Amino acid sequence: MHKQQQTGGVVLPIIIVVVAVVLFAMFVPTGGRAPSPDQQQEVAERIQPIGLVEVKAAASNGPARTGEEKVYKAQCAACHAAGALGAPKFGDAGAWGPRVKTGFEALLNSALKGKNSMPAQSGGAASDYEIARAVVYMANQGGAKFDEPKAPAAAASAAQ
């Protein structure tokens, strides 16, 4: 019994001292200065997010907002400029010839729904009308003589 009383008598003061030190550390100011603007800038740079999420409205099928060349450069050139993954190279009449013979509608269908290694372009940043204009642009550079597609009627796009 004697040992238990001594242990209890030593533990309680230690706990009190530890709690007092913790409370003292929490409530006593550190005496340091406020960080300088340079330090604040460095901290802001270190904790900035790695990426951002940008939410855009879905593309409408209304009249073109961008030129067909811009759509080509944004969505098609990655493969068609170099002829990557079996894509017909931009301006290569020999590669485009067999595809042009299938007609504009077949080419547009392939572009919108995807074919082989080419992903579907429909539903992306460009409207289906803009994709159609880009298809005409690419095919005509490869020897086709397709007419510019007609812009969808305002009433038809409003109904969708």
Short mmCIF file of C-alpha atoms in Angstrom, two decimals:
data_model
loop_
_atom_site.label_atom_id
_atom_site.label_comp_id
_atom_site.label_asym_id
_atom_site.label_seq_id
_atom_site.Cartn_x
_atom_site.Cartn_y
_atom_site.Cartn_z
CA MET A 1 0.00 0.00 0.00
CA HIS A 2 2.82 2.26 0.72
CA LYS A 3 4.12 2.10 -2.90
CA GLN A 4 0.71 2.93 -4.37
CA GLN A 5 0.42 6.04 -2.27
CA GLN A 6 3.85 7.25 -3.40
CA THR A 7 3.09 6.60 -7.07
CA GLY A 8 -0.21 8.47 -6.86
CA GLY A 9 1.45 11.32 -5.08
CA VAL A 10 4.08 11.73 -7.84
CA VAL A 11 1.83 11.30 -10.88
CA LEU A 12 -0.69 13.99 -9.93
CA PRO A 13 1.86 16.84 -9.67
CA ILE A 14 3.42 15.78 -13.01
CA ILE A 15 0.02 15.89 -14.72
CA ILE A 16 -0.69 19.31 -13.22
CA VAL A 17 2.67 20.66 -14.42
CA VAL A 18 2.17 19.29 -17.97
CA VAL A 19 -1.34 20.78 -18.21
CA ALA A 20 -0.06 24.12 -16.89
CA VAL A 21 2.75 24.20 -19.47
CA VAL A 22 0.35 23.39 -22.31
CA LEU A 23 -2.12 26.07 -21.21
CA PHE A 24 0.69 28.57 -20.81
CA ALA A 25 1.98 27.81 -24.31
CA MET A 26 -1.50 28.20 -25.78
CA PHE A 27 -2.38 31.52 -24.21
CA VAL A 28 0.92 33.39 -24.00
CA PRO A 29 1.81 35.36 -27.13
CA THR A 30 4.96 34.24 -28.89
CA GLY A 31 6.36 37.75 -29.01
CA GLY A 32 7.16 37.35 -32.72
CA ARG A 33 6.40 39.93 -35.37
CA ALA A 34 3.82 39.64 -38.08
CA PRO A 35 5.16 38.04 -41.27
CA SER A 36 6.50 40.42 -43.90
CA PRO A 37 4.67 40.83 -47.22
CA ASP A 38 7.41 38.75 -48.89
CA GLN A 39 6.87 35.94 -46.39
CA GLN A 40 3.12 36.14 -46.88
CA GLN A 41 3.60 35.93 -50.68
CA GLU A 42 5.89 32.89 -50.31
CA VAL A 43 3.33 31.14 -48.11
CA ALA A 44 0.54 31.93 -50.59
CA GLU A 45 2.62 30.47 -53.44
CA ARG A 46 3.37 27.30 -51.48
CA ILE A 47 -0.26 26.63 -50.57
CA GLN A 48 -1.91 27.57 -53.86
CA PRO A 49 -4.01 24.85 -55.50
CA ILE A 50 -2.34 22.65 -58.08
CA GLY A 51 -5.22 22.82 -60.53
CA LEU A 52 -8.48 24.60 -61.04
CA VAL A 53 -11.84 23.38 -62.28
CA GLU A 54 -13.54 25.49 -64.91
CA VAL A 55 -17.23 24.91 -65.56
CA LYS A 56 -18.59 25.98 -68.95
CA ALA A 57 -22.05 25.91 -70.43
CA ALA A 58 -22.70 23.16 -72.95
CA ALA A 59 -22.11 24.11 -76.56
CA SER A 60 -25.22 24.91 -78.53
CA ASN A 61 -25.77 23.86 -82.10
CA GLY A 62 -26.33 27.47 -83.12
CA PRO A 63 -24.25 29.48 -85.56
CA ALA A 64 -20.49 29.16 -85.33
CA ARG A 65 -18.73 31.06 -82.59
CA THR A 66 -15.25 30.37 -83.94
CA GLY A 67 -13.73 29.81 -87.33
CA GLU A 68 -13.25 26.35 -88.74
CA GLU A 69 -9.47 26.80 -88.69
CA LYS A 70 -9.58 27.51 -84.95
CA VAL A 71 -11.67 24.38 -84.36
CA TYR A 72 -9.24 22.37 -86.49
CA LYS A 73 -6.27 23.67 -84.48
CA ALA A 74 -8.02 23.10 -81.15
CA GLN A 75 -9.50 19.65 -81.73
CA CYS A 76 -8.11 18.07 -84.88
CA ALA A 77 -4.54 19.21 -85.49
CA ALA A 78 -3.03 17.07 -82.73
CA CYS A 79 -3.43 14.02 -84.97
CA HIS A 80 -4.22 15.34 -88.46
CA ALA A 81 -1.25 17.74 -88.65
CA ALA A 82 1.20 14.86 -88.25
CA GLY A 83 -0.91 11.99 -89.55
CA ALA A 84 -0.76 10.31 -86.15
CA LEU A 85 -2.65 7.07 -85.40
CA GLY A 86 -3.63 6.56 -89.04
CA ALA A 87 -5.31 9.96 -89.38
CA PRO A 88 -5.13 11.43 -92.90
CA LYS A 89 -2.57 14.21 -92.82
CA PHE A 90 -3.92 17.73 -93.31
CA GLY A 91 -3.58 18.76 -96.97
CA ASP A 92 -2.53 15.28 -98.20
CA ALA A 93 -4.83 14.66 -101.18
CA GLY A 94 -3.69 11.05 -101.48
CA ALA A 95 -4.68 10.23 -97.92
CA TRP A 96 -7.94 12.18 -98.08
CA GLY A 97 -9.03 10.88 -101.52
CA PRO A 98 -10.67 7.60 -100.40
CA ARG A 99 -12.34 9.36 -97.48
CA VAL A 100 -13.64 12.20 -99.65
CA LYS A 101 -15.25 9.62 -101.95
CA THR A 102 -17.41 8.42 -99.04
CA GLY A 103 -19.01 11.89 -98.94
CA PHE A 104 -19.39 14.72 -96.51
CA GLU A 105 -22.08 13.03 -94.38
CA ALA A 106 -19.90 9.96 -93.79
CA LEU A 107 -16.92 12.13 -92.83
CA LEU A 108 -19.05 14.24 -90.51
CA ASN A 109 -20.54 11.11 -88.91
CA SER A 110 -17.02 9.77 -88.28
CA ALA A 111 -15.97 13.08 -86.73
CA LEU A 112 -19.03 13.40 -84.51
CA LYS A 113 -19.24 9.77 -83.36
CA GLY A 114 -15.58 8.79 -83.60
CA LYS A 115 -13.91 6.15 -85.72
CA ASN A 116 -10.97 3.83 -85.02
CA SER A 117 -8.48 5.87 -82.94
CA MET A 118 -10.35 9.16 -83.40
CA PRO A 119 -12.54 10.03 -80.40
CA ALA A 120 -16.03 11.43 -80.86
CA GLN A 121 -15.99 15.21 -81.21
CA SER A 122 -19.71 15.75 -80.57
CA GLY A 123 -20.55 17.24 -77.19
CA GLY A 124 -17.17 18.89 -76.76
CA ALA A 125 -16.22 22.55 -76.65
CA ALA A 126 -17.30 23.06 -80.27
CA SER A 127 -20.85 22.63 -81.54
CA ASP A 128 -21.74 20.01 -84.14
CA TYR A 129 -22.03 22.83 -86.68
CA GLU A 130 -18.50 24.00 -85.90
CA ILE A 131 -17.23 20.42 -86.25
CA ALA A 132 -19.01 20.19 -89.64
CA ARG A 133 -17.25 23.37 -90.77
CA ALA A 134 -13.91 21.97 -89.60
CA VAL A 135 -14.56 18.72 -91.54
CA VAL A 136 -15.26 20.74 -94.71
CA TYR A 137 -12.12 22.81 -94.09
CA MET A 138 -9.89 19.73 -93.67
CA ALA A 139 -11.43 17.74 -96.52
CA ASN A 140 -11.26 20.69 -98.93
CA GLN A 141 -7.59 21.17 -98.08
CA GLY A 142 -7.17 17.51 -99.03
CA GLY A 143 -8.80 17.90 -102.44
CA ALA A 144 -12.54 17.80 -101.75
CA LYS A 145 -14.95 20.39 -103.07
CA PHE A 146 -17.53 20.29 -100.27
CA ASP A 147 -19.83 23.28 -99.78
CA GLU A 148 -19.89 25.12 -96.49
CA PRO A 149 -22.58 23.52 -94.25
CA LYS A 150 -25.67 25.61 -93.64
CA ALA A 151 -26.09 27.09 -90.18
CA PRO A 152 -28.91 25.44 -88.23
CA ALA A 153 -32.08 27.50 -87.94
CA ALA A 154 -32.44 29.46 -84.71
CA ALA A 155 -35.80 27.79 -84.01
CA ALA A 156 -34.34 24.30 -84.41
CA SER A 157 -31.50 24.99 -82.00
CA ALA A 158 -33.89 26.59 -79.49
CA ALA A 159 -36.08 23.45 -79.54
CA GLN A 160 -33.08 21.27 -78.64
#
